[in-house]
mmCIF file of C-alpha atoms in Angstrom:
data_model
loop_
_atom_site.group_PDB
_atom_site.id
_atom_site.type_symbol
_atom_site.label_atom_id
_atom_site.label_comp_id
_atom_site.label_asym_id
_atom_site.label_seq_id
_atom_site.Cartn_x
_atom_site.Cartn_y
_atom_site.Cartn_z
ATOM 1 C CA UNK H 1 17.267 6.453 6.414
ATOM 2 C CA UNK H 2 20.285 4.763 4.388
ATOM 3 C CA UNK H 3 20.052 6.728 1.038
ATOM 4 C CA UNK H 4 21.470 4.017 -0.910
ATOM 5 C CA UNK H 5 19.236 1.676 0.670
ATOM 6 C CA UNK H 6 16.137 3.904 -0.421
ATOM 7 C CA UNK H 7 17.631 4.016 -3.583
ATOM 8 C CA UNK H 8 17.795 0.498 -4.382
ATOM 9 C CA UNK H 9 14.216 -0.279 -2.829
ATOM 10 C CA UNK H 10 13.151 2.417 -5.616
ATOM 11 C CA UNK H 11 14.803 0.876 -7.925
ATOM 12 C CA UNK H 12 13.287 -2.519 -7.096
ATOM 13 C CA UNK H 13 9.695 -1.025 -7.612
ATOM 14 C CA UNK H 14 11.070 0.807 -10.815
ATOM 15 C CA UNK H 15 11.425 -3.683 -12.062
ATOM 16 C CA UNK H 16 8.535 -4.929 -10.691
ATOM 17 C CA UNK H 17 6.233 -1.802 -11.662
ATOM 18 C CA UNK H 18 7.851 -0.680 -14.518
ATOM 19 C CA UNK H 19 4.312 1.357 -15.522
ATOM 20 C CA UNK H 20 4.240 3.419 -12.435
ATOM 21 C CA UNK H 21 7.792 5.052 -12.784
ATOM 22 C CA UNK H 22 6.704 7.973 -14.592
ATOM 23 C CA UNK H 23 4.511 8.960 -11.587
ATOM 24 C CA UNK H 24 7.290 8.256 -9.532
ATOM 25 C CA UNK H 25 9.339 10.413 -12.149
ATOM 26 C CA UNK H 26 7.132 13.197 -11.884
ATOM 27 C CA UNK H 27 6.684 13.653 -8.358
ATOM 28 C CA UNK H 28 8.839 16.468 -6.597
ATOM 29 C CA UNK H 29 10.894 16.713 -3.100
ATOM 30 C CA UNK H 30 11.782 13.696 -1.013
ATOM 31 C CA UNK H 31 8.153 12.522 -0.475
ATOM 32 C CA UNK H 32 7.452 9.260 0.895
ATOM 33 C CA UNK H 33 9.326 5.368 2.191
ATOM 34 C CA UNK H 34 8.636 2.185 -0.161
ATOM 35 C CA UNK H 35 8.360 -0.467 2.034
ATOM 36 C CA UNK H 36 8.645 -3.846 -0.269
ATOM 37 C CA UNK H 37 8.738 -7.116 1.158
ATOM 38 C CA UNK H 38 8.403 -9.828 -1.178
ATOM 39 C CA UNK H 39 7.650 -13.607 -0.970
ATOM 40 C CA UNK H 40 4.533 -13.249 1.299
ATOM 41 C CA UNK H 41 3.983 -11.293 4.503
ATOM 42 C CA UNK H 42 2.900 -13.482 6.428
ATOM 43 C CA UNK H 43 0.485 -11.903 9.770
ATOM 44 C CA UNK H 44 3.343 -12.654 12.581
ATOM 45 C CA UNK H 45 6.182 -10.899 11.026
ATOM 46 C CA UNK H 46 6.022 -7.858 14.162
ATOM 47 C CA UNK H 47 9.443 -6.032 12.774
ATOM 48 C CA UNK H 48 7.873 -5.440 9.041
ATOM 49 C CA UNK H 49 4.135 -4.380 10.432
ATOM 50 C CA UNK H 50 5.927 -2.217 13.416
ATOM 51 C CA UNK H 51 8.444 -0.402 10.224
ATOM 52 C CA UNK H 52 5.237 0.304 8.283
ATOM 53 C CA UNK H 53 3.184 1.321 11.383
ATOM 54 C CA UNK H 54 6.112 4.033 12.733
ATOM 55 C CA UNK H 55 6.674 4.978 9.111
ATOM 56 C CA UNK H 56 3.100 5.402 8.805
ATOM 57 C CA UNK H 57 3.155 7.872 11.473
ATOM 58 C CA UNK H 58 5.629 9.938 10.780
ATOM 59 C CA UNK H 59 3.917 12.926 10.439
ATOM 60 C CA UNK H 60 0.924 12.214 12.736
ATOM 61 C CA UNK H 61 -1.501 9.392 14.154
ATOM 62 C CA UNK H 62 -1.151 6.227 11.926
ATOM 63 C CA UNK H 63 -4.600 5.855 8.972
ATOM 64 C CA UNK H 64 -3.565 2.334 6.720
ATOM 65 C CA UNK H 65 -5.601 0.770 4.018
ATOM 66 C CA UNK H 66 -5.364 -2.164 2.513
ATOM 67 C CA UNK H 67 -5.332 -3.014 -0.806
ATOM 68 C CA UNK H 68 -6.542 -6.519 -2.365
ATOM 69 C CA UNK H 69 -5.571 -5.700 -6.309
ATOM 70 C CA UNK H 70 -2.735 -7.993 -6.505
ATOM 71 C CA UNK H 71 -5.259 -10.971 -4.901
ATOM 72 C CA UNK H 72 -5.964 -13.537 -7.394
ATOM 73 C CA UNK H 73 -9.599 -13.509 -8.199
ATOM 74 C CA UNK H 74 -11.937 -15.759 -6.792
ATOM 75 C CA UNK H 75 -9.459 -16.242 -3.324
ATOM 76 C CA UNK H 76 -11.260 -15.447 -0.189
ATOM 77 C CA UNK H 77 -10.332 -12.136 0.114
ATOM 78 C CA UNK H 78 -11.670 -11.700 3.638
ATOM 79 C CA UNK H 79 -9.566 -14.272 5.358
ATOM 80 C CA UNK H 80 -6.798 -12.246 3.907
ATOM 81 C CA UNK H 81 -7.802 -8.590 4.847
ATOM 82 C CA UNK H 82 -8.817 -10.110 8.201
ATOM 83 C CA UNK H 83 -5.392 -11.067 9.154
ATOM 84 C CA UNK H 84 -3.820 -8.173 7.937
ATOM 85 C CA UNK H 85 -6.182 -5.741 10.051
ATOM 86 C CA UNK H 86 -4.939 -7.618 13.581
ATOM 87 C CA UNK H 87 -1.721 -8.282 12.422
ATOM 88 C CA UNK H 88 -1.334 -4.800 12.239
ATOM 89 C CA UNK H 89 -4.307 -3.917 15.146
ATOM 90 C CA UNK H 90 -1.879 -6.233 17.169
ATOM 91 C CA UNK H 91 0.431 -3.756 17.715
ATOM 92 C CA UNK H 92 -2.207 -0.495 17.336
ATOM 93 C CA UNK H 93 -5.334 -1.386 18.584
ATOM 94 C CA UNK H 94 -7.006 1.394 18.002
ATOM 95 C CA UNK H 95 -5.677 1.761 13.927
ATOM 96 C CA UNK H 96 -8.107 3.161 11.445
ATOM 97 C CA UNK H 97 -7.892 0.239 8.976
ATOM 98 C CA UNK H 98 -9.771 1.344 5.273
ATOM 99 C CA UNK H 99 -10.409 -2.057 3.067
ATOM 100 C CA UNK H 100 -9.871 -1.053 -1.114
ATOM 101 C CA UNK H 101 -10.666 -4.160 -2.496
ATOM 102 C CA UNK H 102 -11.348 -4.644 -6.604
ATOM 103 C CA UNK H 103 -14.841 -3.808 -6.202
ATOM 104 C CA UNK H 104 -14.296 -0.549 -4.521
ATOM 105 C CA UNK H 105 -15.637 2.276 -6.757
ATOM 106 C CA UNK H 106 -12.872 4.721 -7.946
ATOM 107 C CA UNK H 107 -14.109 7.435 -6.091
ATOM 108 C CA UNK H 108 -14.220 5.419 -2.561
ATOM 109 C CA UNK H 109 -10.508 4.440 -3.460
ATOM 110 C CA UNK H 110 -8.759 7.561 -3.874
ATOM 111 C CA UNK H 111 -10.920 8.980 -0.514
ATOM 112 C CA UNK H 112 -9.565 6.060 1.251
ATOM 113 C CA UNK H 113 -6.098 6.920 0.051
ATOM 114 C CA UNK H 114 -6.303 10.704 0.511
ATOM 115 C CA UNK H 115 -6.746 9.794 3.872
ATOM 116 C CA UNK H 116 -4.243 7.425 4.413
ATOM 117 C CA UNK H 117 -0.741 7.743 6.104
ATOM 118 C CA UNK H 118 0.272 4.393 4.237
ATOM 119 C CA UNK H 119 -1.215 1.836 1.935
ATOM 120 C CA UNK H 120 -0.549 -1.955 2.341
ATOM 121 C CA UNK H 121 -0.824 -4.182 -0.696
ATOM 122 C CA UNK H 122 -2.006 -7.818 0.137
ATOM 123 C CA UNK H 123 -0.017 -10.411 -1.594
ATOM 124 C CA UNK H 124 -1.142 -11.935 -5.050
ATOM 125 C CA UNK H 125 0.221 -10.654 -8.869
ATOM 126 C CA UNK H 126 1.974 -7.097 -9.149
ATOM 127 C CA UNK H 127 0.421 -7.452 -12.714
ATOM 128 C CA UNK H 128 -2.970 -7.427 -11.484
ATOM 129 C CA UNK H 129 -1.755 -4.014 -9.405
ATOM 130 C CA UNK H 130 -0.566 -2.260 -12.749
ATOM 131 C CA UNK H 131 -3.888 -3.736 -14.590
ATOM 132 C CA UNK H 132 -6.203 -1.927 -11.921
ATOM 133 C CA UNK H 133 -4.281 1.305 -11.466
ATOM 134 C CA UNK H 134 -2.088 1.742 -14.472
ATOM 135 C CA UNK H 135 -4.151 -0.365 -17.319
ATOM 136 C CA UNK H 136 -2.664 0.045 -20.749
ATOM 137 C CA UNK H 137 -0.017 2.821 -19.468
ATOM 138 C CA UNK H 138 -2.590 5.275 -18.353
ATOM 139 C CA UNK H 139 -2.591 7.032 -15.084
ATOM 140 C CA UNK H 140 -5.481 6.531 -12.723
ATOM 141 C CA UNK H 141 -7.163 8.647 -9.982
ATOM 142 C CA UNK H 142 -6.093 5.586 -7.649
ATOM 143 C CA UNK H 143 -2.836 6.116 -9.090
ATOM 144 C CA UNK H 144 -2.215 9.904 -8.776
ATOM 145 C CA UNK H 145 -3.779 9.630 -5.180
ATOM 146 C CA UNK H 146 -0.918 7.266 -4.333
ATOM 147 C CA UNK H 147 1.058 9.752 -5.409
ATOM 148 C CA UNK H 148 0.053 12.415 -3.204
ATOM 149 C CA UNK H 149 0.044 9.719 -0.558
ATOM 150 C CA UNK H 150 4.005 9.873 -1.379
ATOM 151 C CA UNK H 151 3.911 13.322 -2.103
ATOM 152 C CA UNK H 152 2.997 14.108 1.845
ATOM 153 C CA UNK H 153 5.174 11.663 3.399
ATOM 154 C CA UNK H 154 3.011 8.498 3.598
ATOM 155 C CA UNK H 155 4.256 5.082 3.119
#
């Protein structure tokens, strides 16, 4: 991969996260891609779910879940997650999928991302993604899990 490019997509995160950098910041080695696409994914876009399935399984058979913390609260969240899992099923049938939405107890979340190859945020506030997994500056189980996500080469 294009270092700079890497690079800059980290430092993209760094703006729009800002409270996560010190995990980032703390990890060691190369770890993980950041995949960001911005100004909504929408389900038929086969070039961004085929990067984030082969980066996915980079170091072994594909595991995604799918994140709904950025969702706004009170939007169908279903209709959502349900074209997300055959967007990307439509090109790996046979993908474990693992739904973490905001109700999803903190223990269930960082199992679900332990055993994850790569994480996929649904669209909504980045805000709402700091307020569930960085709230008030402090690090999070679901947090250092995504860490270790990044730590072993997962997306």
């Amino acid at each position: 991969m294009n270092h700079g490019l890497l690079l800059a997509l980290g430092l993209v995160l760094a703006a729009l996260l800002p409270g996560c950098a010190p995990v980032t910041a703390a990890r060691s080695g190369g770890g993980g891609p950041l995949l960001i696409i911005g100004g909504g994914l929408d389900d038929d876009i086969r070039p961004v779910y085929e990067r984030l399935l082969k980066l996915a399984s980079a170091h072994g058979p594909p595991r995604l879940a799918i994140a709904t913390a950025a969702t706004e609260p009170g939007y169908d969240e279903r209709s959502e997650l349900a074209g997300k899992t055959e967007a990307l099923r439509a090109w790996a049938p046979s993908l474990p999928v693992e739904i973490i939405q905001r109700e999803t107890s903190t223990m269930d979340t960082v199992a679900a991302i332990d055993r994850a190859t790569g994480i996929l945020f649904t669209g909504g506030s980045q805000a709402r993604i700091t307020g569930r997994y960085r709230p008030a500056g402090r690090d999070t189980a679901e947090l250092l899990a995504m860490g270790r996500l990044l730590d072993r080469g997962g997306v």
